[in-house]
Coordinates of N, CA and C in Angstrom, one line a residue:
X1 N -21.5 30.4 -13.6 CA -21.6 31.5 -14.7 C -22.4 32.3 -14.3
X2 N -22.8 33.6 -14.5 CA -23.6 34.3 -14.4 C -24.3 34.7 -15.8
X3 N -25.2 34.2 -16.5 CA -25.7 34.4 -17.7 C -27.0 35.4 -17.7
X4 N -26.6 36.4 -18.1 CA -27.1 37.7 -18.2 C -26.9 38.1 -19.8
X5 N -27.9 39.6 -20.0 CA -27.8 39.7 -21.5 C -26.4 40.8 -21.6
X6 N -26.0 41.4 -20.7 CA -24.6 41.8 -21.1 C -23.7 40.7 -21.4
X7 N -23.3 39.6 -20.6 CA -22.5 38.4 -20.5 C -23.0 37.5 -22.0
X8 N -24.1 37.5 -22.5 CA -24.5 36.8 -23.5 C -23.7 37.8 -25.1
X9 N -24.4 39.3 -24.7 CA -23.6 40.0 -25.7 C -22.1 39.9 -25.8
X10 N -21.4 39.6 -24.7 CA -20.2 39.6 -24.6 C -19.7 38.0 -25.4
X11 N -20.4 37.0 -25.1 CA -20.1 36.0 -25.9 C -20.5 35.4 -27.5
X12 N -21.4 36.3 -27.5 CA -21.8 36.9 -29.2 C -20.9 37.4 -29.6
X13 N -20.2 38.7 -29.5 CA -19.1 38.9 -29.9 C -17.4 37.9 -29.9
X14 N -17.3 36.9 -29.2 CA -16.8 35.8 -29.3 C -17.0 35.1 -30.5
X15 N -18.0 34.5 -30.7 CA -18.5 34.0 -31.8 C -18.5 34.7 -32.8
X16 N -18.7 35.9 -33.4 CA -18.0 36.7 -34.4 C -16.8 36.9 -34.6
X17 N -15.9 36.2 -33.9 CA -14.5 35.8 -34.3 C -14.2 35.3 -35.4
X18 N -14.5 34.2 -35.5 CA -14.1 33.0 -36.4 C -15.3 33.3 -37.9
X19 N -16.5 34.2 -37.4 CA -16.8 34.4 -38.5 C -16.6 35.8 -39.5
X20 N -16.0 37.0 -38.6 CA -15.1 38.0 -39.3 C -13.8 37.2 -39.9
X21 N -12.9 36.2 -39.7 CA -12.1 35.5 -40.1 C -12.5 34.9 -41.4
X22 N -13.8 34.1 -41.2 CA -14.2 33.4 -42.8 C -14.6 34.5 -43.5
X23 N -15.1 35.5 -43.3 CA -15.5 36.4 -44.6 C -14.4 37.2 -44.9
X24 N -13.5 37.8 -43.8 CA -12.3 38.2 -44.3 C -11.7 37.5 -45.7
X25 N -11.4 36.3 -44.9 CA -10.3 35.6 -46.1 C -10.8 34.7 -47.1
X26 N -12.5 35.3 -47.3 CA -13.2 34.5 -49.0 C -13.1 35.3 -49.7
X27 N -13.4 34.6 -50.8 CA -13.1 35.3 -51.9 C -14.8 35.8 -52.3
X28 N -15.8 36.3 -51.5 CA -17.0 36.5 -51.7 C -16.9 38.0 -52.3
X29 N -17.7 38.5 -53.2 CA -17.6 39.9 -53.3 C -17.9 40.9 -52.1
X30 N -17.1 41.5 -52.0 CA -17.5 42.9 -50.9 C -17.0 42.3 -50.0
X31 N -15.9 40.9 -49.8 CA -15.7 40.4 -48.3 C -15.3 41.1 -47.6
X32 N -14.5 42.1 -48.1 CA -13.6 43.1 -47.0 C -14.7 44.4 -46.0
X33 N -15.5 44.3 -46.8 CA -16.5 45.2 -46.7 C -17.4 44.5 -45.3
X34 N -18.2 43.2 -45.9 CA -18.8 42.5 -44.7 C -18.0 41.9 -43.6
X35 N -16.7 41.8 -43.5 CA -15.8 41.8 -42.9 C -15.9 42.9 -41.5
X36 N -15.8 43.9 -42.1 CA -15.8 45.4 -41.4 C -17.3 45.6 -40.9
X37 N -18.3 45.1 -41.7 CA -19.4 45.2 -40.7 C -19.6 44.6 -40.1
X38 N -19.0 43.2 -40.1 CA -18.7 41.9 -38.9 C -17.9 42.8 -37.6
X39 N -17.1 43.2 -38.0 CA -16.2 44.5 -36.8 C -16.9 45.4 -36.4
X40 N -17.7 46.0 -36.8 CA -18.3 47.4 -36.3 C -19.5 46.6 -35.6
X41 N -20.3 45.4 -35.9 CA -21.1 44.6 -35.1 C -20.4 44.6 -33.5
X42 N -19.8 44.0 -33.9 CA -18.5 43.6 -32.5 C -18.6 44.6 -31.4
X43 N -18.2 45.8 -32.4 CA -18.0 47.0 -31.6 C -19.0 47.7 -30.8
X44 N -20.2 47.2 -31.6 CA -21.6 48.1 -31.4 C -21.9 46.9 -29.9
X45 N -22.0 45.9 -30.4 CA -22.4 45.1 -28.9 C -21.3 45.5 -27.5
X46 N -20.4 45.7 -28.1 CA -19.1 45.8 -26.9 C -19.9 47.0 -26.0
X47 N -19.8 48.2 -26.8 CA -20.5 49.3 -26.0 C -22.0 48.7 -25.9
X48 N -22.9 48.2 -26.2 CA -24.2 47.7 -25.6 C -24.2 47.1 -24.7
X49 N -22.9 45.8 -24.4 CA -22.9 45.5 -23.0 C -22.4 46.2 -21.9
X50 N -21.7 46.9 -22.6 CA -21.3 47.5 -20.9 C -22.2 48.8 -20.4
X51 N -23.1 49.2 -21.2 CA -24.0 50.2 -21.1 C -25.0 49.4 -20.3
X52 N -25.7 48.3 -20.5 CA -26.2 47.4 -20.2 C -26.2 46.8 -18.8
X53 N -25.0 46.8 -18.9 CA -24.5 46.0 -17.4 C -24.5 46.9 -16.2
X54 N -23.8 48.1 -16.8 CA -24.1 49.4 -15.9 C -25.1 49.8 -15.5
X55 N -26.3 50.1 -16.3 CA -27.1 51.0 -16.3 C -28.0 50.0 -15.2
X56 N -28.3 48.7 -15.4 CA -28.8 47.6 -15.0 C -28.3 46.9 -13.8
X57 N -27.2 47.3 -13.3 CA -26.4 46.9 -12.2 C -26.3 45.5 -12.8
X58 N -25.6 44.9 -13.5 CA -25.7 43.7 -14.2 C -24.0 43.2 -14.4
X59 N -23.2 43.6 -14.0 CA -21.9 43.5 -13.9 C -21.2 42.6 -13.2
X60 N -21.1 41.7 -13.9 CA -20.1 40.5 -12.7 C -19.1 40.1 -13.0
X61 N -18.1 39.5 -11.9 CA -17.1 39.3 -12.6 C -16.8 38.4 -13.9
X62 N -17.2 37.7 -14.0 CA -17.0 36.8 -15.2 C -17.2 38.1 -16.4
X63 N -18.1 38.6 -16.4 CA -18.1 39.9 -17.2 C -16.8 40.6 -17.5
X64 N -16.4 41.1 -16.2 CA -15.5 41.8 -16.4 C -13.9 41.2 -16.9
X65 N -13.8 39.9 -17.0 CA -12.8 39.0 -17.5 C -13.1 39.0 -18.8
X66 N -14.5 38.4 -19.3 CA -14.9 37.8 -20.6 C -14.4 39.3 -21.4
X67 N -15.1 40.5 -21.1 CA -15.6 41.5 -21.9 C -14.1 41.6 -22.3
X68 N -13.0 41.8 -21.6 CA -11.7 42.8 -22.2 C -11.0 41.3 -23.4
X69 N -11.2 39.9 -22.8 CA -11.0 39.5 -23.6 C -11.2 39.3 -24.7
X70 N -12.7 39.3 -25.2 CA -13.2 39.4 -26.0 C -12.8 40.6 -26.9
X71 N -12.5 41.3 -26.2 CA -11.8 42.5 -27.2 C -10.8 42.2 -27.7
X72 N -10.2 42.0 -26.7 CA -8.6 41.7 -27.3 C -8.5 39.9 -28.4
X73 N -9.3 39.1 -28.5 CA -9.6 38.2 -29.0 C -10.0 38.7 -30.9
X74 N -10.9 39.5 -30.2 CA -11.5 39.8 -31.8 C -10.1 40.7 -32.3
X75 N -9.4 41.9 -31.8 CA -8.4 42.7 -32.3 C -7.3 41.9 -32.7
X76 N -7.2 40.6 -32.1 CA -6.1 39.5 -32.5 C -6.0 39.5 -33.9
X77 N -7.3 38.9 -34.1 CA -7.9 38.3 -35.3 C -8.3 39.0 -36.4
X78 N -8.5 40.7 -36.0 CA -7.8 41.2 -37.3 C -7.0 41.5 -37.2
X79 N -5.7 41.9 -36.4 CA -4.4 42.2 -37.0 C -4.1 40.9 -37.3
X80 N -3.9 39.8 -37.3 CA -3.3 38.7 -37.8 C -4.5 38.8 -39.0
X81 N -5.2 38.9 -39.5 CA -5.9 39.4 -40.9 C -5.1 40.2 -41.8
X82 N -4.9 41.3 -41.3 CA -3.9 42.8 -41.8 C -3.0 42.1 -41.9
X83 N -2.4 41.5 -40.9 CA -0.9 40.8 -41.1 C -1.0 40.1 -42.8
X84 N -1.5 38.7 -42.7 CA -1.3 37.9 -43.7 C -1.7 38.6 -44.7
X85 N -2.7 39.3 -44.6 CA -2.6 40.1 -46.3 C -2.0 41.2 -46.7
X86 N -0.7 41.3 -46.0 CA 0.5 42.3 -46.3 C -0.4 43.5 -46.3
X87 N -1.3 44.2 -45.4 CA -1.9 45.2 -44.7 C -0.7 46.3 -44.0
X88 N -0.3 45.3 -42.6 CA 0.8 45.7 -41.9 C 1.6 44.8 -41.7
X89 N 3.0 45.6 -41.2 CA 4.1 44.9 -41.2 C 4.3 44.3 -40.1
X90 N 5.4 43.1 -40.1 CA 5.2 41.8 -39.1 C 5.7 42.6 -37.9
X91 N 6.5 43.8 -37.6 CA 6.7 44.5 -36.6 C 5.4 45.0 -35.9
X92 N 4.4 45.7 -36.6 CA 3.0 46.0 -36.1 C 2.3 44.9 -35.7
X93 N 2.4 43.6 -36.2 CA 1.7 42.8 -35.4 C 2.3 42.2 -34.4
X94 N 3.6 41.8 -34.6 CA 4.1 42.0 -33.3 C 4.3 42.3 -32.2
X95 N 4.1 43.6 -32.3 CA 4.2 44.2 -30.8 C 2.6 44.8 -30.3
X96 N 1.6 44.3 -31.5 CA 0.6 44.2 -31.1 C 0.0 43.0 -30.4
X97 N 0.7 41.7 -31.0 CA 0.6 40.5 -30.6 C 1.0 40.4 -28.8
X98 N 2.4 40.8 -28.8 CA 2.8 40.7 -27.5 C 1.8 41.5 -26.5
X99 N 1.9 42.8 -26.9 CA 0.8 43.4 -25.8 C -0.1 42.9 -25.7
X100 N -0.6 42.6 -26.6 CA -2.5 42.3 -26.1 C -2.5 40.6 -25.6
X101 N -1.1 39.8 -26.0 CA -1.1 38.6 -25.2 C -0.9 38.2 -23.8
X102 N 0.7 39.6 -23.3 CA 0.8 40.0 -21.9 C -0.6 40.7 -21.3
X103 N -1.1 41.0 -21.9 CA -2.6 41.4 -21.0 C -3.4 40.7 -20.9
X104 N -3.6 39.5 -21.6 CA -5.0 38.6 -21.2 C -3.8 37.3 -20.4
X105 N -2.5 37.3 -20.5 CA -1.8 36.2 -19.2 C -1.9 36.9 -18.1
X106 N -1.7 38.0 -18.3 CA -1.6 38.8 -17.0 C -3.2 38.6 -15.9
X107 N -3.9 39.1 -16.9 CA -5.9 39.1 -16.4 C -5.7 37.7 -15.9
X108 N -5.1 36.7 -16.7 CA -5.6 35.1 -16.4 C -4.9 34.8 -14.9
X109 N -3.5 35.1 -15.0 CA -2.7 34.9 -13.6 C -3.6 35.6 -12.1
X110 N -3.7 36.8 -12.6 CA -4.7 37.5 -11.6 C -6.0 36.8 -11.2
X111 N -6.6 36.3 -11.9 CA -7.5 35.9 -12.1 C -7.2 34.8 -11.1
X112 N -6.8 33.7 -11.5 CA -6.2 32.2 -11.0 C -5.8 32.3 -9.6
X113 N -5.1 33.0 -9.5 CA -4.7 33.7 -7.8 C -5.6 34.2 -7.0
X114 N -6.6 34.4 -7.8 CA -7.7 34.7 -6.7 C -7.6 36.3 -6.5
X115 N -7.0 37.0 -7.0 CA -6.5 38.6 -6.8 C -7.6 39.1 -7.7
X116 N -7.8 40.6 -7.8 CA -9.3 41.5 -7.6 C -9.1 41.8 -9.2
X117 N -10.4 42.0 -9.9 CA -10.4 42.0 -11.1 C -10.0 43.8 -11.7
X118 N -9.3 44.0 -12.0 CA -9.5 45.8 -12.2 C -10.3 46.2 -13.8
X119 N -11.6 46.4 -13.6 CA -12.4 46.9 -14.7 C -11.4 47.9 -15.4
X120 N -12.0 47.3 -17.2 CA -11.5 48.4 -17.7 C -11.4 50.1 -17.6
X121 N -10.3 50.7 -18.0 CA -10.2 52.1 -17.6 C -10.3 52.6 -19.0
X122 N -10.2 54.3 -18.6 CA -10.5 54.9 -19.5 C -9.4 55.0 -20.8
X123 N -8.3 54.9 -20.3 CA -7.5 54.8 -21.8 C -7.4 53.6 -22.2
X124 N -7.9 52.2 -22.0 CA -8.2 50.6 -22.3 C -9.1 51.3 -23.6
X125 N -10.1 51.9 -23.0 CA -11.6 51.9 -23.8 C -11.1 53.1 -25.0
X126 N -10.7 54.0 -24.7 CA -10.0 55.0 -25.5 C -8.9 54.2 -27.2
X127 N -8.3 53.4 -26.4 CA -7.2 52.4 -27.1 C -8.3 51.8 -28.2
X128 N -9.4 50.9 -27.6 CA -10.6 50.1 -28.5 C -11.2 51.2 -29.4
X129 N -11.5 52.6 -29.0 CA -12.0 53.0 -30.0 C -10.9 53.6 -31.1
X130 N -9.9 53.9 -30.4 CA -8.9 54.1 -31.4 C -8.6 53.1 -32.6
X131 N -8.5 51.7 -31.8 CA -8.5 50.8 -32.9 C -9.7 50.6 -33.8
X132 N -10.9 50.8 -33.5 CA -12.0 50.6 -34.6 C -11.7 51.7 -35.2
X133 N -11.1 52.8 -34.9 CA -11.1 54.0 -36.3 C -10.1 53.7 -37.3
X134 N -8.7 53.5 -36.9 CA -7.8 53.0 -38.1 C -7.7 51.8 -38.1
X135 N -8.5 50.8 -37.9 CA -8.7 49.4 -39.0 C -9.2 49.6 -40.3
X136 N -10.2 50.1 -40.5 CA -10.5 50.6 -42.0 C -10.0 51.2 -42.8
X137 N -9.0 51.9 -42.1 CA -8.2 52.8 -42.6 C -7.2 51.8 -43.3
X138 N -6.6 50.8 -42.4 CA -6.0 50.0 -42.7 C -6.2 48.8 -43.7
X139 N -7.3 48.4 -43.4 CA -8.0 48.0 -44.7 C -7.7 48.1 -45.8
X140 N -8.4 49.3 -46.1 CA -8.4 49.9 -47.6 C -7.2 50.5 -47.9
X141 N -6.1 50.2 -47.3 CA -4.5 50.3 -47.2 C -4.4 52.4 -47.8
X142 N -5.1 52.9 -46.7 CA -5.0 54.4 -47.2 C -3.6 54.7 -46.8
X143 N -3.1 55.8 -47.3 CA -1.7 56.5 -46.9 C -1.5 56.8 -45.4
X144 N -0.3 56.7 -45.2 CA -0.4 56.5 -43.7 C -0.9 55.9 -42.6
X145 N -1.5 54.6 -42.9 CA -2.4 54.2 -42.4 C -1.8 53.2 -41.1
X146 N -0.5 52.8 -41.4 CA 0.2 52.0 -40.6 C 0.7 52.8 -39.8
X147 N 1.0 54.3 -40.0 CA 1.8 55.5 -39.4 C 0.7 55.7 -38.2
X148 N -0.3 55.7 -38.2 CA -1.3 55.7 -37.7 C -1.4 54.5 -36.3
X149 N -1.8 53.8 -37.3 CA -1.5 52.3 -36.2 C -0.4 51.8 -35.4
X150 N 0.7 52.7 -35.6 CA 1.4 52.4 -34.8 C 1.3 53.6 -33.6
X151 N 0.5 54.6 -33.8 CA 0.2 55.5 -32.8 C -0.5 55.1 -32.0
X152 N -1.1 54.2 -32.4 CA -2.4 53.8 -31.5 C -2.0 52.7 -30.6
X153 N -0.8 51.5 -31.4 CA 0.0 50.6 -30.8 C 0.8 51.6 -29.4
X154 N 1.5 52.4 -29.9 CA 2.3 52.9 -28.6 C 1.0 53.5 -27.3
X155 N -0.2 54.2 -28.0 CA -0.9 54.3 -26.7 C -1.6 53.6 -25.9
X156 N -1.5 52.3 -26.5 CA -1.9 50.9 -25.7 C -1.4 50.6 -24.9
X157 N 0.4 50.5 -25.3 CA 1.3 50.1 -24.4 C 1.3 51.0 -23.2
X158 N 1.0 52.4 -23.3 CA 0.7 53.5 -21.8 C -0.8 52.7 -21.3
X159 N -1.6 52.5 -22.2 CA -2.8 52.2 -21.3 C -2.7 51.0 -20.5
X160 N -1.7 50.1 -21.2 CA -1.7 48.6 -20.7 C -0.9 49.2 -19.2
X161 N 0.6 50.4 -19.2 CA 1.4 50.4 -17.9 C 0.3 51.1 -16.7
X162 N -0.8 51.5 -17.3 CA -1.5 52.0 -16.2 C -2.7 51.1 -15.6
X163 N -3.2 50.3 -16.7 CA -4.0 49.6 -16.0 C -3.2 48.5 -15.2
X164 N -2.0 48.2 -15.4 CA -1.3 47.0 -14.6 C -0.8 48.0 -13.5
X165 N -0.8 49.2 -13.2 CA -0.5 49.5 -12.0 C -1.4 49.9 -11.3
X166 N -2.6 50.2 -11.7 CA -3.8 50.4 -11.1 C -4.2 48.7 -10.3
X167 N -3.7 47.5 -11.3 CA -4.0 46.5 -10.9 C -2.9 45.9 -9.5
X168 N -1.8 46.5 -9.6 CA -0.9 46.2 -8.5 C -1.2 46.9 -7.1
X169 N -1.9 48.2 -7.5 CA -1.9 48.9 -6.2 C -3.3 48.5 -5.9
X170 N -4.3 47.7 -6.5 CA -5.8 47.4 -5.7 C -5.5 46.3 -5.1
X171 N -4.2 45.1 -5.4 CA -4.0 43.7 -4.9 C -2.8 44.0 -3.9
X172 N -2.5 45.2 -3.9 CA -1.2 45.0 -2.9 C -1.6 45.0 -1.5
X173 N -1.0 43.8 -0.6 CA -1.9 43.4 0.7 C -0.9 44.0 1.9

């Protein structure tokens, strides 16, 4: 495995997942705010690792695999925490889980079959940004927050379809 700063930042994001869950479900004062801060830190490190990797030509195959995995695992943890605290419906959580788990499994299948890895596209990145915008609304139970989340989930399915189409084209023999 190629250990460079962007990959270390990605690994750090993965380490933040259990910390987020611990804080979110704790009884600490301001636990939701602290959990949100951890999520924002994960988002900032996501931006930083991508920027550093591209700027300094440190893009690696493992980084292209771990980066979206870290994003998806963090979002799955967040969605689970929102569902378990009745902030979103079972249907919203289910659609989100099915989509992200399908993307993780598909990525793993492509990797282990020796297929080319497709870097994240603009639609996938926009999906992540939109999730970072809507999650605080859901955390604080703002009116219409789940409706907004549904629109992001719908967009994520479109982004996934585009990603999968590019992966199939890239690996067409």
